XYZ file of N, CA, C and O in Angstrom:
696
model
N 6.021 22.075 5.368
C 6.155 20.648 5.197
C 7.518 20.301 4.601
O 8.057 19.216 4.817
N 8.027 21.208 3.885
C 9.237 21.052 3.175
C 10.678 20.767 4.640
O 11.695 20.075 4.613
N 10.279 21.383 5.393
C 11.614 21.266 6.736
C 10.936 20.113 7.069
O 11.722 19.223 7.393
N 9.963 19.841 7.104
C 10.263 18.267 7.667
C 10.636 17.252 7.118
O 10.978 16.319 7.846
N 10.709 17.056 5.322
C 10.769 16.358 4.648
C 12.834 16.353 4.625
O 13.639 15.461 4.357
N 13.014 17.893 5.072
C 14.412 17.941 4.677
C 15.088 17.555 5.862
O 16.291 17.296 5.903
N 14.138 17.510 7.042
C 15.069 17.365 8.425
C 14.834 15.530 8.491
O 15.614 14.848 9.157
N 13.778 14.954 7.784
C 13.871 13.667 7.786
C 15.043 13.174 7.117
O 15.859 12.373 7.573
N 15.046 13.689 6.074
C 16.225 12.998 4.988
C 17.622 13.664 5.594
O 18.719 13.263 5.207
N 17.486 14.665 6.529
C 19.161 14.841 7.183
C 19.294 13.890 8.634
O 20.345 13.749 9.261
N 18.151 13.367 8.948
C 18.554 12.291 9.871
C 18.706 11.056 8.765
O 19.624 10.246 8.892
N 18.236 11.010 8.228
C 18.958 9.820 7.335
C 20.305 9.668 7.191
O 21.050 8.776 7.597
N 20.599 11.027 6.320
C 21.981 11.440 6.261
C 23.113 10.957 7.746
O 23.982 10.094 7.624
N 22.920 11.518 8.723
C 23.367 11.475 9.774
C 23.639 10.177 9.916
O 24.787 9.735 9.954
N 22.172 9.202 10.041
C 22.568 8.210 10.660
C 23.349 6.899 9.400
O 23.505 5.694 9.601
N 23.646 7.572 8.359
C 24.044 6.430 7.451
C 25.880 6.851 7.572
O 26.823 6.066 7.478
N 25.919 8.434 7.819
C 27.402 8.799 8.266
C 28.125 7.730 9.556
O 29.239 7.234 9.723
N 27.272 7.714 10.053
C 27.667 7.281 11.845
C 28.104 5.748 11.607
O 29.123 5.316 12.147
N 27.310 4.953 10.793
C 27.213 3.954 10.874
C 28.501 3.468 9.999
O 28.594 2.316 9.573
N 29.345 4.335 9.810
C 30.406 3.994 8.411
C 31.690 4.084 9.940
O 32.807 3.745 9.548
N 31.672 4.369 11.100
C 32.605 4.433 12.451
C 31.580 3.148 13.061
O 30.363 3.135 13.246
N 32.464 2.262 13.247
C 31.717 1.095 13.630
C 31.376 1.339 15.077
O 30.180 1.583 15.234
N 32.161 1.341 16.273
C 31.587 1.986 17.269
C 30.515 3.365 17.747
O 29.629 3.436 18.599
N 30.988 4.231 16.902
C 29.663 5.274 16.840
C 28.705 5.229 16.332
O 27.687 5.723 16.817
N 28.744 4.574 15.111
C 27.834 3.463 14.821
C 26.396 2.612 15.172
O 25.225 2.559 14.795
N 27.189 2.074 16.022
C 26.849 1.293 17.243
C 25.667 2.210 17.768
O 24.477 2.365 17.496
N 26.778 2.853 18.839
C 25.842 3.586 19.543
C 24.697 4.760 19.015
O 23.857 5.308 19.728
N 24.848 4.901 18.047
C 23.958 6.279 17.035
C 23.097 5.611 17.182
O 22.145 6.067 17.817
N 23.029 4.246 16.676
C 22.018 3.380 16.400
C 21.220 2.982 17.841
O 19.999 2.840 17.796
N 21.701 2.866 18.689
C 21.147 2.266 19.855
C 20.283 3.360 20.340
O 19.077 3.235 20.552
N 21.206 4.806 20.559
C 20.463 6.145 20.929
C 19.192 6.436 19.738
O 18.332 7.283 19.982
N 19.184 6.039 19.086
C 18.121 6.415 17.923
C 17.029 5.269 18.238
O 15.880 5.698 18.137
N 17.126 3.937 18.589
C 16.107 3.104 18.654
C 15.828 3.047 20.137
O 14.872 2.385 20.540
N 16.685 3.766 21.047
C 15.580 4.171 22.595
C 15.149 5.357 22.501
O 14.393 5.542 23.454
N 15.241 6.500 21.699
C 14.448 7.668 21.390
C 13.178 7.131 20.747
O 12.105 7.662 21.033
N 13.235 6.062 19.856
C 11.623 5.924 19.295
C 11.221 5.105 20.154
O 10.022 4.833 20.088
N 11.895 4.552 21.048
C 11.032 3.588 21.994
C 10.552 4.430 22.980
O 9.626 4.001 23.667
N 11.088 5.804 23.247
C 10.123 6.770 24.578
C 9.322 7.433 23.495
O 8.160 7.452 23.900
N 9.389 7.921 22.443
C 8.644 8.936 21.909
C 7.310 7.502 21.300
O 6.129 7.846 21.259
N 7.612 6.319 20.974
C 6.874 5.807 20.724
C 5.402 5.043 21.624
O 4.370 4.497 21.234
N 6.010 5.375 23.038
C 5.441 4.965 24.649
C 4.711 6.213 24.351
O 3.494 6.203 24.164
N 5.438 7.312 24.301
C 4.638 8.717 24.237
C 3.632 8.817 23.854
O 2.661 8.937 24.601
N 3.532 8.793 22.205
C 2.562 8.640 21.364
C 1.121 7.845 21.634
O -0.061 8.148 21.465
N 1.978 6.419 22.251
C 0.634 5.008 22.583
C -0.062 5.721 23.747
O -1.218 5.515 24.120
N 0.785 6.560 24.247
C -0.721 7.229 25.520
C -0.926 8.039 25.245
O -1.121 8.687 26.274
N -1.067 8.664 24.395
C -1.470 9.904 23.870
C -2.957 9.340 22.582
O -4.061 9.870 22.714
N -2.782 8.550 21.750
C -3.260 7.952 21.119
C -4.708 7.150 21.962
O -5.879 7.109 21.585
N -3.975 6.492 23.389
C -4.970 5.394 24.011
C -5.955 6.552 24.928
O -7.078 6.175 25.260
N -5.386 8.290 25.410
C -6.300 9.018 25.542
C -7.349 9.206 24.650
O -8.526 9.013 24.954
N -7.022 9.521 23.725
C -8.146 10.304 22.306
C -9.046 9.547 22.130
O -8.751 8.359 22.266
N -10.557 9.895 21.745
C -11.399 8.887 20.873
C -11.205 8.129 19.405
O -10.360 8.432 18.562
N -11.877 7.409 19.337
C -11.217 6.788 17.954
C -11.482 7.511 16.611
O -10.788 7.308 15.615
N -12.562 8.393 16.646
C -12.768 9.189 15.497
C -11.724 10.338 15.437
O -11.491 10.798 14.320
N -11.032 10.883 16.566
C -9.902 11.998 16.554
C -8.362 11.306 16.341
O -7.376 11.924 15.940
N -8.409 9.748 16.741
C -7.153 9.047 15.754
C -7.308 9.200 14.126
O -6.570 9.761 13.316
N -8.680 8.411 13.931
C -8.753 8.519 12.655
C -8.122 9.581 11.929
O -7.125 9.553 11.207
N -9.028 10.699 12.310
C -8.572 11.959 11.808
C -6.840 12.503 12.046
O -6.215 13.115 11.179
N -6.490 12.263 12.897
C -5.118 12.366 13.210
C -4.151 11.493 11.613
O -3.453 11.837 10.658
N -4.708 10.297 12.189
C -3.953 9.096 10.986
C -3.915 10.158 9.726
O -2.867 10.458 9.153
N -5.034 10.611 9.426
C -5.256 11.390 7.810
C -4.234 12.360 7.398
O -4.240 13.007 6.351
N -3.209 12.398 8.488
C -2.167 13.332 7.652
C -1.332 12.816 7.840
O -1.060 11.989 8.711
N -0.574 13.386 6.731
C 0.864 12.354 6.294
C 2.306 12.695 7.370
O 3.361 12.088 7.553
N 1.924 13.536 7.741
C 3.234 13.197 9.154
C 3.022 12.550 9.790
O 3.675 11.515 9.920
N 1.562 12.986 10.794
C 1.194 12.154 12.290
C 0.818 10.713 11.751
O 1.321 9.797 12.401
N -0.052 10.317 10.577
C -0.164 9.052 9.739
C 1.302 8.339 10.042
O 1.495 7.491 10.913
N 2.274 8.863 9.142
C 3.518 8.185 9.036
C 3.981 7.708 10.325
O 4.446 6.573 10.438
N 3.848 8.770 11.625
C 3.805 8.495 12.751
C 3.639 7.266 13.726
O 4.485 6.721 14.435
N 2.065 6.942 13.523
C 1.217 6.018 14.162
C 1.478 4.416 13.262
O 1.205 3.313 13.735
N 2.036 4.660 11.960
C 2.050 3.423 11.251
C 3.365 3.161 11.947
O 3.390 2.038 12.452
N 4.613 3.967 12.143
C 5.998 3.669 12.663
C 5.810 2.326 13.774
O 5.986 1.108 13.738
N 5.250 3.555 14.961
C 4.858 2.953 16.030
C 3.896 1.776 16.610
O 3.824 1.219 17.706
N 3.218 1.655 15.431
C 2.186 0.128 15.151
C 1.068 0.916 16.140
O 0.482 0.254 16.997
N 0.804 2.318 15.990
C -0.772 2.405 16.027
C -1.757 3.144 15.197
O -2.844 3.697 15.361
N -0.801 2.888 14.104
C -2.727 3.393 12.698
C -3.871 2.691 13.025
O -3.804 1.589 13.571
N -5.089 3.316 12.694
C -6.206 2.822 13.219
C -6.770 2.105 12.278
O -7.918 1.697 12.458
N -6.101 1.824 11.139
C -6.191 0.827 9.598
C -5.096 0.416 9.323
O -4.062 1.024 9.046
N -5.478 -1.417 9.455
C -4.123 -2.139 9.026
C -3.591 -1.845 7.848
O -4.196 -1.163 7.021
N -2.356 -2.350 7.643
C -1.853 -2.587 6.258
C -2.549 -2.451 4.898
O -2.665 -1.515 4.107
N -3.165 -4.320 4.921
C -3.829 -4.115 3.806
C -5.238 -3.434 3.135
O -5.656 -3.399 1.977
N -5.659 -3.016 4.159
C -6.821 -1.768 4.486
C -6.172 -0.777 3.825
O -6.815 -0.310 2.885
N -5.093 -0.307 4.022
C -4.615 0.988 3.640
C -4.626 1.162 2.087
O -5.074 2.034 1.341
N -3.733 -0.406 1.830
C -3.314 -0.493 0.465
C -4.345 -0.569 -0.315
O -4.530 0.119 -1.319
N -5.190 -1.570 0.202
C -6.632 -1.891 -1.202
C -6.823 -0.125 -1.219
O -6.376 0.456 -2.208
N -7.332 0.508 -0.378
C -8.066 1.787 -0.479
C -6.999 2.702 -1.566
O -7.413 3.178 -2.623
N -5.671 2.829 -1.118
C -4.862 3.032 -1.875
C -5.045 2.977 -3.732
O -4.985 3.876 -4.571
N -5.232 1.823 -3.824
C -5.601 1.207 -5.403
C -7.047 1.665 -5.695
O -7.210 2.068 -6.846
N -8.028 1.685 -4.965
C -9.096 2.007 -5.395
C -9.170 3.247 -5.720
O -9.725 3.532 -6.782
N -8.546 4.439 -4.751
C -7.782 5.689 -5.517
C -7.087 5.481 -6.738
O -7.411 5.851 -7.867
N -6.217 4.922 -6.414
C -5.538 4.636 -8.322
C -6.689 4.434 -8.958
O -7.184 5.548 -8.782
N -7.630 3.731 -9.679
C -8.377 3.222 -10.453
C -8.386 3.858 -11.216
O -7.775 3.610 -12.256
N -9.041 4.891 -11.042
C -9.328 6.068 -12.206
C -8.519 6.739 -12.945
O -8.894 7.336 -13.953
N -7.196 6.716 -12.485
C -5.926 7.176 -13.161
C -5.120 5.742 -14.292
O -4.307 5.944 -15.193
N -5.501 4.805 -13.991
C -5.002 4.610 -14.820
C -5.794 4.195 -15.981
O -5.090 3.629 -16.817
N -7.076 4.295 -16.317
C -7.428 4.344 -17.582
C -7.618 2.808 -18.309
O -8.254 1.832 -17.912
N -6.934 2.974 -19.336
C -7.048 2.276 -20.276
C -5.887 1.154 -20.240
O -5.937 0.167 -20.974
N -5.066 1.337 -19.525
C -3.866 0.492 -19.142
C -4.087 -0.649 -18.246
O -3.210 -1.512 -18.236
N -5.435 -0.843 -17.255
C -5.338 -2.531 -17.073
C -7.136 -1.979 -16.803
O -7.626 -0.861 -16.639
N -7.803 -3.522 -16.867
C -9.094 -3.140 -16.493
C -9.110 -3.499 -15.224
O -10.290 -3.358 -14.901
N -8.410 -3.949 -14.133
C -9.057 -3.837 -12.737
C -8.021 -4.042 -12.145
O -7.013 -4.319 -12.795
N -7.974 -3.940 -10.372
C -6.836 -3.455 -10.045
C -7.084 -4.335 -8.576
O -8.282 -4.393 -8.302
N -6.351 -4.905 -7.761
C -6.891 -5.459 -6.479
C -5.462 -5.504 -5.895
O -4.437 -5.317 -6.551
N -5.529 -5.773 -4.593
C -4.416 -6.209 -3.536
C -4.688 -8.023 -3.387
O -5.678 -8.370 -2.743
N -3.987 -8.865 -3.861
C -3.947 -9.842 -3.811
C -3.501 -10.401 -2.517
O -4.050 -11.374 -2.002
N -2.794 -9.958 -2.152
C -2.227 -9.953 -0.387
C -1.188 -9.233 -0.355
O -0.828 -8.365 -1.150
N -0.462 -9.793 1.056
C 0.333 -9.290 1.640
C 1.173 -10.450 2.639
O 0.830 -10.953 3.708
N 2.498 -10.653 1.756
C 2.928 -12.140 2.775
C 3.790 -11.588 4.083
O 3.983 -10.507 4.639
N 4.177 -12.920 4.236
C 5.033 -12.659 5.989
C 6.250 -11.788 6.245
O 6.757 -11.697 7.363
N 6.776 -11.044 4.996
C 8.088 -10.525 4.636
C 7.540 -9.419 4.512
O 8.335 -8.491 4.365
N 6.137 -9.074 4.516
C 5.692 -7.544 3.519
C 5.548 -6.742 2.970
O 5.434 -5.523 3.101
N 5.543 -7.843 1.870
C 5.380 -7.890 0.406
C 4.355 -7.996 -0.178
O 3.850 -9.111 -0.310
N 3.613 -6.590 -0.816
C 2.633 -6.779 -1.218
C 1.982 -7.583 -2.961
O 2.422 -7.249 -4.061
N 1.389 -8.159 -2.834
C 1.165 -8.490 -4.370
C -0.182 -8.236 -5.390
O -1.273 -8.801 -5.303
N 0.171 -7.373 -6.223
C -1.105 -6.386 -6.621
C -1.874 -7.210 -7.749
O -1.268 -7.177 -8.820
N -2.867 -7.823 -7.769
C -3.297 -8.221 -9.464
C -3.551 -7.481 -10.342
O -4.108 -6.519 -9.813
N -3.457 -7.269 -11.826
C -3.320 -6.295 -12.611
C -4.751 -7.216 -13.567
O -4.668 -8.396 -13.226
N -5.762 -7.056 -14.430
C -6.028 -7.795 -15.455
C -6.386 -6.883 -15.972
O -6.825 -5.820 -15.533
N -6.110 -7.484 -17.604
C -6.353 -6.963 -18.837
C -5.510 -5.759 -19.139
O -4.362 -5.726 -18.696
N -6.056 -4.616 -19.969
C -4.907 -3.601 -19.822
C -4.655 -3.724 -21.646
O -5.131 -4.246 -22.654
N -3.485 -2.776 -21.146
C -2.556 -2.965 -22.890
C -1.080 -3.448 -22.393
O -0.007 -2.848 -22.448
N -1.503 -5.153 -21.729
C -0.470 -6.077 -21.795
C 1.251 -5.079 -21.109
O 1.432 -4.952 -19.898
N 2.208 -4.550 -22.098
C 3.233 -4.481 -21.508
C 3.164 -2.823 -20.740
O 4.203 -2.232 -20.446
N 1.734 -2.206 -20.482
C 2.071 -1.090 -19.878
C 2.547 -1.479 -18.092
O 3.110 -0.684 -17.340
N 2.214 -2.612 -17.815
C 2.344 -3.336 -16.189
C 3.315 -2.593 -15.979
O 3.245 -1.740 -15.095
N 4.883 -2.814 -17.046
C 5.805 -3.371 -16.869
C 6.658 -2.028 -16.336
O 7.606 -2.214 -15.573
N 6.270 -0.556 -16.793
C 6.299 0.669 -16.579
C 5.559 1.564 -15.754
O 5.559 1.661 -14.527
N 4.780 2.350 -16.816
C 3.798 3.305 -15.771
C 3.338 2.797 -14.507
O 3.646 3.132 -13.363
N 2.491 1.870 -14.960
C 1.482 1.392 -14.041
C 2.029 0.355 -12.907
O 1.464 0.034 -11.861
N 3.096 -0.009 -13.336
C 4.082 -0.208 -12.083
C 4.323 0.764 -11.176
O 3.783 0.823 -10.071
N 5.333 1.739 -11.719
C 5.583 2.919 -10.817
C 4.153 3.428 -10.068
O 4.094 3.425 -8.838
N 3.104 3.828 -10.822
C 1.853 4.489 -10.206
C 1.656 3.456 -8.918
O 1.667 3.933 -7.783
N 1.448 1.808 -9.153
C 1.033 1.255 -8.123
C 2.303 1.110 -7.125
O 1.855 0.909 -5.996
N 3.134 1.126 -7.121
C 4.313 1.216 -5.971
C 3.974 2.603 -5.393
O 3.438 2.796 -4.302
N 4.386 3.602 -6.333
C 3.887 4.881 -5.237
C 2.604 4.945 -4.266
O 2.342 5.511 -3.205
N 1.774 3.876 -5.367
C 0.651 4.314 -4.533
C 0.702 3.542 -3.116
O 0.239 4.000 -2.071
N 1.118 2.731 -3.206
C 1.695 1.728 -2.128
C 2.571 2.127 -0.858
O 2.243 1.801 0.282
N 3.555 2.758 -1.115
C 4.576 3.032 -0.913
C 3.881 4.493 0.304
O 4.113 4.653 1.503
N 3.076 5.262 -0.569
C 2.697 6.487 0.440
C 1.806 5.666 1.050
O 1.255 6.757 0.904
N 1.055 4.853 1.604
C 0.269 4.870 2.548
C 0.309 3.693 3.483
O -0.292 3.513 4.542
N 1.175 2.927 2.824
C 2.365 1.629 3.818
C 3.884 1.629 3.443
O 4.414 0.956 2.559
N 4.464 2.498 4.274
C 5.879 2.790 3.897
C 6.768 1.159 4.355
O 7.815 0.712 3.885
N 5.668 0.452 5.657
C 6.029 -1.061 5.845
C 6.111 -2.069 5.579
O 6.623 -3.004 6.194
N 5.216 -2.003 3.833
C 5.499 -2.567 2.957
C 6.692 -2.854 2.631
O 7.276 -1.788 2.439
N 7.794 -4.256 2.358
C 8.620 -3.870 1.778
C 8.955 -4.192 0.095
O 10.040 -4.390 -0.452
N 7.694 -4.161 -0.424
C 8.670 -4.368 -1.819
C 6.874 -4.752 -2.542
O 5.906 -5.021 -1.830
N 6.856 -4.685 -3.794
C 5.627 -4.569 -4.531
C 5.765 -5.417 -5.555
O 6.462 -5.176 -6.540
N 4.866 -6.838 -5.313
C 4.817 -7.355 -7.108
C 3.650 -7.607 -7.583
O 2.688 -8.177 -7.066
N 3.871 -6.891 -9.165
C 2.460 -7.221 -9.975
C 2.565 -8.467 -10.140
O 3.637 -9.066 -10.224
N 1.167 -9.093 -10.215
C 0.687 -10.169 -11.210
C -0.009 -9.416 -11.974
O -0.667 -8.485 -11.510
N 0.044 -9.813 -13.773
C -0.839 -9.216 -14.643
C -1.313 -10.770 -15.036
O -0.737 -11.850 -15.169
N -2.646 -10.294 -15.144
C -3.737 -11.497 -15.580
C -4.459 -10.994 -16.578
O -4.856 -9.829 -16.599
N -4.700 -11.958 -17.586
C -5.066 -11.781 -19.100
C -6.880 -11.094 -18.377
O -7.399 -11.140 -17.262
N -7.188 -10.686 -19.335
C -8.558 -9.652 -19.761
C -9.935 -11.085 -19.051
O -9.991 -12.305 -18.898
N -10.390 -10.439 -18.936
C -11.756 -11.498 -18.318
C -12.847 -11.441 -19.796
O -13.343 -10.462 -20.353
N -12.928 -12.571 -20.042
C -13.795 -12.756 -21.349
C -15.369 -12.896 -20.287
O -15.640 -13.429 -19.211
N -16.175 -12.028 -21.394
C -17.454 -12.457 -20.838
C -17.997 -13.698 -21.332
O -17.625 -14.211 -22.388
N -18.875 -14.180 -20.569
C -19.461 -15.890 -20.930
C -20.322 -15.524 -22.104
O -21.012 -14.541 -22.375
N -20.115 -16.358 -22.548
C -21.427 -16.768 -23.736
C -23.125 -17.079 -22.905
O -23.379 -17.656 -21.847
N -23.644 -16.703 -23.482
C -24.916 -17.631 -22.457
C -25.694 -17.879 -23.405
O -26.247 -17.174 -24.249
N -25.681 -19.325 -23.106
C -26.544 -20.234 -24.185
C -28.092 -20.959 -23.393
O -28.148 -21.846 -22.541
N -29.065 -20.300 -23.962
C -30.292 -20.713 -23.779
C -30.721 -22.227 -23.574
O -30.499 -22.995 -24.510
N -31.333 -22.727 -22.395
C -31.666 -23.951 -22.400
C -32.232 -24.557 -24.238
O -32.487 -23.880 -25.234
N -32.247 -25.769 -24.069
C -32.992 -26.500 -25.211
C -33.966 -26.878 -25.034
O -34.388 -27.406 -24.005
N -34.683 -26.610 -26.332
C -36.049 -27.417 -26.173
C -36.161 -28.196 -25.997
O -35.245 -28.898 -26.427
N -37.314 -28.985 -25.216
C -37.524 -30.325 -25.831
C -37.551 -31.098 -26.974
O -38.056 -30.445 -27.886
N -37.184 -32.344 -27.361
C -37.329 -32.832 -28.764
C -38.843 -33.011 -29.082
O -38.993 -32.941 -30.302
N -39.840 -33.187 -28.527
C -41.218 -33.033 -28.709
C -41.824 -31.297 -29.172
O -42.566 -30.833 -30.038
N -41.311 -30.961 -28.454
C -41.811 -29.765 -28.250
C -42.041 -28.919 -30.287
O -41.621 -29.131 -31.425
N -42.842 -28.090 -29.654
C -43.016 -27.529 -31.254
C -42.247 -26.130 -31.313
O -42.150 -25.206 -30.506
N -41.725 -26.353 -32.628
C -40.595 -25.126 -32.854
C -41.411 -23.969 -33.600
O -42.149 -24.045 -34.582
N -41.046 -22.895 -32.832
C -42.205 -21.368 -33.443
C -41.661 -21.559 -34.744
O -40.565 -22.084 -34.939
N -42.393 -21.150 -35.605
C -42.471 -21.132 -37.148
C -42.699 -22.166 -37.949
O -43.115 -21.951 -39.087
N -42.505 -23.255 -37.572
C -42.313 -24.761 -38.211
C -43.907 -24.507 -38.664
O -44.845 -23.811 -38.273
N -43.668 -25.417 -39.645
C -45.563 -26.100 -39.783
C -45.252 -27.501 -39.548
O -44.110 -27.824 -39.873
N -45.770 -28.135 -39.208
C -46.219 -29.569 -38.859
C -46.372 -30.561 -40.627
O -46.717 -31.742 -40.644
């Protein structure tokens, strides 16, 4: 897994070199976005063969996953990914917020996470970073992550109907 992680980040490399020669540039760029447009044709019939339980399973790893989200065919949208995402987080973070949700996801995609309760300025750190990563690995199309932190949820009081003013009060004597 490590050569792929290193041959990804040397096409990075590559293509951020190219792009500094404005004409080669150019074209690096053009040859790179009709390679994902055949390998991405590729994939959609390869994908529209299989049953949907052998996508699923496909989606579940983080290459061919990363893959099918590129190409706009994961078999779970966006914010599907992300809530599930956070609901994994939950348990890690403890004592640092009490609940955790995907608030949405706007037209720019940008996700916005609600945070409540917690110990107030941990948002602003840990539990930032934790929820971006967590974000981040399973919608890389996300582009950008903001908390809302919302104060602690008070439980209600619950106050018993009233008696009637007639009515007789246990213990009283008359």
């Amino acid at each position: 897994m490590d050569e792929l992680r290193q041959a990804e980040a040397r096409v990075e490399e590559l293509i951020a070199q190219l792009s500094t020669a404005p004409r080669v540039g150019e074209q690096a760029e053009e040859l790179v976005r009709l390679l994902m447009r055949l390998y991405g044709e590729g994939l959609a019939r390869v994908v529209g063969l299989l049953p949907a339980g052998t996508v699923t399973k496909l989606a579940a790893d983080d290459l061919v996953g990363s893959l099918l989200i590129l190409h706009d065919l994961h078999p779970r949208g966006t914010a599907e990914r992300v809530a599930d995402a956070l609901e994994q987080l939950r348990p890690f973070l403890g004592t640092h917020t009490d609940s955790i949700e995907l608030a949405g996801i706007d037209a720019s995609g940008r996700a916005t996470v609600r945070l409540r309760g917690g110990c107030g300025d941990c948002a602003s750190g840990t539990v930032e970073q934790a929820v971006e990563r967590a974000v981040r690995d399973v919608a890389p199309e996300v582009t950008g992550v903001r908390l809302e932190q919302l104060p602690p949820q008070r439980p209600l009081l619950q106050i018993g109907s009233r008696p009637p003013a007639d009515a007789a009060v246990p213990g009283a004597h008359p």
